[in-house]
Amino acid sequence: MSGPVGIYVHLPFCVHKCLYCDFASCGRESGSHRYIPRYVQGVSAEIFRRAGEVGRIPVESVFFGGGTPTLVDPKYLGQVLGAIFQYFSVSTTAEVTIEANPGTVSPASLGQLRESGFNRLSLGVQSFDNRVLRRLGRIHTAAQAVQAFKWAREAGFANISLDLMYAVPGQSQGSWNETLRSACNLGPEHVSAYSLIVEEGTPFGDWYQRGLLDLPSQDEAAEMMETGVEILEEAGLHRYEISNYARQDFASVHNQIYWENRPYLGFGAAAYSYWGTERWANKESVHGYIEAIQAGQSPVDFTERLGQSGQMGETVMLGLRLLRGVDVAKFRERFGVELVSVYASQIEELLELQLVELTPEYLRLTPRGLDLANQVMSRFV
Amino acid sequence: MQQSRIRNFCIIAHIDHGKSTLADRLLESTGTVTDREMTEQLLDSMDLERERGITIKLQAVRMRYKANDGDEYLLNLIDTPGHVDFSYEVSRSLAACEGALLVIDASQGIEAQTLANLYLALEHDLEIIPVINKIDLPSADPDRVKQELEESIGLDASEAILASAKTGQGTEEILEAIVQRVPAPKGDPQAPVQAMIFDSHFDAYRGAVAYLRVMEGTLKVGDEIMMMSSHRRFEITELGVFSPRMIAVDQLGPGEVGCLMASMKQVRDCRVGDTITSATRPASEPLPGYRKAVPMVFCGLYPVDNDAYPELRDALERLQLNDAALTFEPESSAALGFGFRCGFLGLLHMDIVQERLEREFDLSLIATAPSVEYRVTTTDGDVKLIENPADFPEQNDIENIEEPYVQAAIMVPEQWVGPLMELCQGKRGIFTNMEYLTPERTRLIYELPLSEILLDFFDQLKSRSKGYASLDYEFIGYKSSKLVKLDILLNGDPVDALSCIVHRDHAEHRGRQLAVKLKEVIPRQMFEVPIQAAIGRKVVARETIRAMRKDVLAKCYGGDISRKRKLLEKQKEGKRRMKQLGRVEVPQEAFMAVLNVD
């Protein structure tokens, strides 16, 4: 494996599951929280085992995601991060991110995390409108989010990202604008602004099927997306990916690994890895994961091998998410063929539709293409 | 078996009145199948039939029954379809029988289709044995049904058998009635052979298999036979009877029902309705009484993927083997490419054929809205039969248009008569007659343009009568009508496959509704798409499909990639199922939109 890689650690524990969430996570009522100590041990064991196979590889980013990682005692989080530092060659300038729910942090816990080596905090704020927060089933208020941000700054986090959500049932354009402004006023280095996606198997999914969800129309959602770009750009947060905005030099190192289709290793239940020509995922069940690890077995229960055309398709699908686009030279270097000849007919059609533009260095989406990215990407998969 | 101990009979029943369950009881009770072999409703063999609860294909089953008189009899049950579309197939099976069980649901009473088939049976001089079924249900009212039998049909209700196919009550009595009341078949075993094909199917190993009833003479394995319509000759390789699985026999004599195989490779070799005779000693005439199946409803069938045209043709040929009434001719559409104009007996027949093409032959199809065959007289005196609206001459060149009319008989409880008369008037119906059969049952007779029945007539009939009305109709001839062609333009281009023929007085209204409906079913495209409805050059309606504004996945991180890729693949697959008309992608439903406007 050439070049530094990313490491992801999944902590699937939440106070309770949000109404829209289809991630691998479990609320307190599931009873799985009592496994946290064993789970953390399991993750450390998996890291140790994997390092034995891949060696002390260079790492440029570590990301603890969830669930709600900050529901786990900072002491344990520090132990897992310590294992990563111990067994892999994590660069001193590496980005080390942890996701946090504003309702689960304190000045003390944030201090401990900073001390363990986390240098980037991704705060799941979603909205600064308490009505919207309630609709989403979030456990925190807008005031708690502001408080958490200030505590994080005081604890020494110089790189903070805020997650925001629009196109939420019952959310008005005015509420969204307010949320954007409140976010900008805090002065974060990074913002992710996501359009709510209603997923099957979630309470939102059920309500949607029964016609009970007052979702904004396609046009209203498009307008929210537009004002998002406008207000965030004005505040110096530059859109560098479909849903992501950052100040100069603060684009997420970790997420760019995904979008450039580069290798990463995932640890913990439901964590995905992408390595060489394979992608695999661990068991989703916390209990199943722990049992496999403790029995010395592989926790993996999904593997797919990607051929050259599959890898090329994914490289384009992911690369187009970045505003700068798919790197033509890197594509040639990796696959030994020209992007423009592999996808000649698709690119020609998309150029004509003015959904993409092609420079000698990049194939990228036009502003219209960004709004209709699926129309473009579906031509490459 | 002596000819005097053969009984050939069929069952006439409305859908859901329990025909299949009754057939099962007869098979069980005669020991034709054991309990273990008994799969529910043995006679309905195709999945499609089972799902729809309709028997489409006819089959004949032979049962041995030891009657109370101490003799053993051979009972041949010939299955009949129960829907108005298949009245032709019913007529074939009726002609193969001497008697019929008339099965009526004890709570529902007689329905329009049952009555129509009963009249058909009476025309064939069949002995009718009324069976009042489902008497175990709490809602059963056998006395009312008996009254209906006497008052509306004139049958002797005292002869009716009370039965429950579910519990088995009455089964014995029915079997005895068949033996005693249904006459034995006539026919001379030494006479020149006349055997009637009432069904056929294609077997991958044996070729075309003819199901037949021998009327005169005797068929033997090895005989050379001749089809009387085509004069084609074959040698009989196998003869069989069903009990319920096929058992080979050496010969079939008069009155017997079975199947015949003769290395017939082509669809046209064994036409349903034809008479089989001996090649060496042919009968002087074919058997009478068959109506030739005339398709009444037409639609264009096109493969979504133009390359699948040969597969569609092969599939239609294969279906035609089993289906004497299906017709098809190649046609082409500017919008849809190459396809076939297919003719069907009615709407259900059309649905079934489409579904079988998609299900059994894995074809992805676009069906244009069904239409009828119009008789168009042009100004220069030519008369043309046109079943595709796209082929209509210019309005100025048309002198006169005639369209097929049917006589529709609607059976309905009295309280819904008003709403149904209103419906018929709205569909350009001409009132003919109204009969009060019983206080609960009125028979309405209207003359209606067939094209109106193709729209949403049946759905409306059901919804306006809370499901109580039933319908039967038959073609009565052509009548002159003030019709015009309504064209649809998408993105400025006329789409021939969306044109339809409508009455002049309804044209603008239809045009507006159609434009609105198309706006609903055609998804937003990457650009704005105007929809126009026009009569000649006059645009009567306009709607606009606005351009798509947002179609993007919000997130895509490590764990999402496989799933998001699959979502995009699915989206791509969905696109592939759409038809590209110019730059506009149109889903299959759009071509049927005309059916969903009122």
Tab-separated table of C-alpha atoms in Angstrom, chain A residues 22 194-195 199 218-219 222-223 226 242-244 255 258-259 264 272 279 304 306 314 317-318 321 355 368 371-375 377-378 381, chain B residues 524-527 546-572 575 583 585:
chain	number	residue	atom	x	y	z
A	22	ASP	CA	-30.099	4.273	9.849
A	194	TYR	CA	-26.666	17.648	4.827
A	195	SER	CA	-30.022	17.352	3.207
A	199	GLU	CA	-34.166	5.967	4.935
A	218	GLN	CA	-37.814	19.254	-4.181
A	219	ASP	CA	-37.888	22.967	-5.001
A	222	ALA	CA	-33.107	23.060	-3.627
A	223	GLU	CA	-33.578	26.590	-2.325
A	226	GLU	CA	-28.654	27.296	-2.452
A	242	ILE	CA	-21.228	18.408	-2.235
A	243	SER	CA	-22.166	18.822	1.442
A	244	ASN	CA	-18.902	20.064	2.997
A	255	ASN	CA	-13.140	12.322	4.327
A	258	TYR	CA	-12.977	8.341	0.998
A	259	TRP	CA	-13.644	10.721	-1.874
A	264	TYR	CA	-8.599	2.899	4.989
A	272	TYR	CA	-15.867	-0.760	6.796
A	279	ARG	CA	-13.907	-3.781	0.773
A	304	GLU	CA	-16.630	-7.538	-1.846
A	306	LEU	CA	-13.751	-4.933	-6.872
A	314	GLU	CA	-16.224	4.184	-7.722
A	317	MET	CA	-18.521	8.427	-8.379
A	318	LEU	CA	-16.593	9.517	-5.268
A	321	ARG	CA	-18.282	14.718	-4.999
A	355	LEU	CA	-23.466	18.815	-16.061
A	368	ARG	CA	-25.959	22.466	-12.149
A	371	ASP	CA	-27.489	19.833	-7.829
A	372	LEU	CA	-28.093	16.774	-10.017
A	373	ALA	CA	-25.050	14.730	-9.045
A	374	ASN	CA	-26.955	11.415	-9.073
A	375	GLN	CA	-27.856	11.931	-12.709
A	377	MET	CA	-22.801	9.523	-11.144
A	378	SER	CA	-25.334	6.897	-12.159
A	381	VAL	CA	-21.498	2.872	-11.940
B	524	ARG	CA	-39.027	15.805	-13.909
B	525	GLN	CA	-36.256	15.843	-16.477
B	526	MET	CA	-33.074	17.824	-16.665
B	527	PHE	CA	-34.901	20.478	-18.629
B	546	ARG	CA	-40.604	21.670	-14.594
B	547	ALA	CA	-36.916	20.896	-14.783
B	548	MET	CA	-35.439	18.727	-12.057
B	549	ARG	CA	-33.702	20.856	-9.457
B	550	LYS	CA	-32.103	18.548	-6.945
B	551	ASP	CA	-31.051	14.942	-7.192
B	552	VAL	CA	-28.041	14.334	-5.049
B	553	LEU	CA	-27.027	12.031	-2.227
B	554	ALA	CA	-26.212	14.128	0.818
B	555	LYS	CA	-23.503	11.897	2.252
B	556	CYS	CA	-21.089	9.313	1.059
B	557	TYR	CA	-18.465	8.097	3.482
B	558	GLY	CA	-16.560	4.858	3.953
B	559	GLY	CA	-19.411	2.716	5.197
B	560	ASP	CA	-21.869	4.108	2.644
B	561	ILE	CA	-19.971	3.500	-0.548
B	562	SER	CA	-21.265	0.029	-1.470
B	563	ARG	CA	-24.820	0.969	-0.625
B	564	LYS	CA	-24.722	4.305	-2.396
B	565	ARG	CA	-23.211	2.669	-5.458
B	566	LYS	CA	-26.105	0.205	-5.450
B	567	LEU	CA	-28.586	3.070	-5.167
B	568	LEU	CA	-27.041	4.681	-8.220
B	569	GLU	CA	-27.084	1.361	-10.067
B	570	LYS	CA	-30.768	1.065	-9.264
B	571	GLN	CA	-31.376	4.566	-10.549
B	572	LYS	CA	-29.561	3.642	-13.750
B	575	LYS	CA	-33.724	4.819	-16.439
B	583	ARG	CA	-34.594	13.773	-25.097
B	585	GLU	CA	-37.471	9.808	-20.652
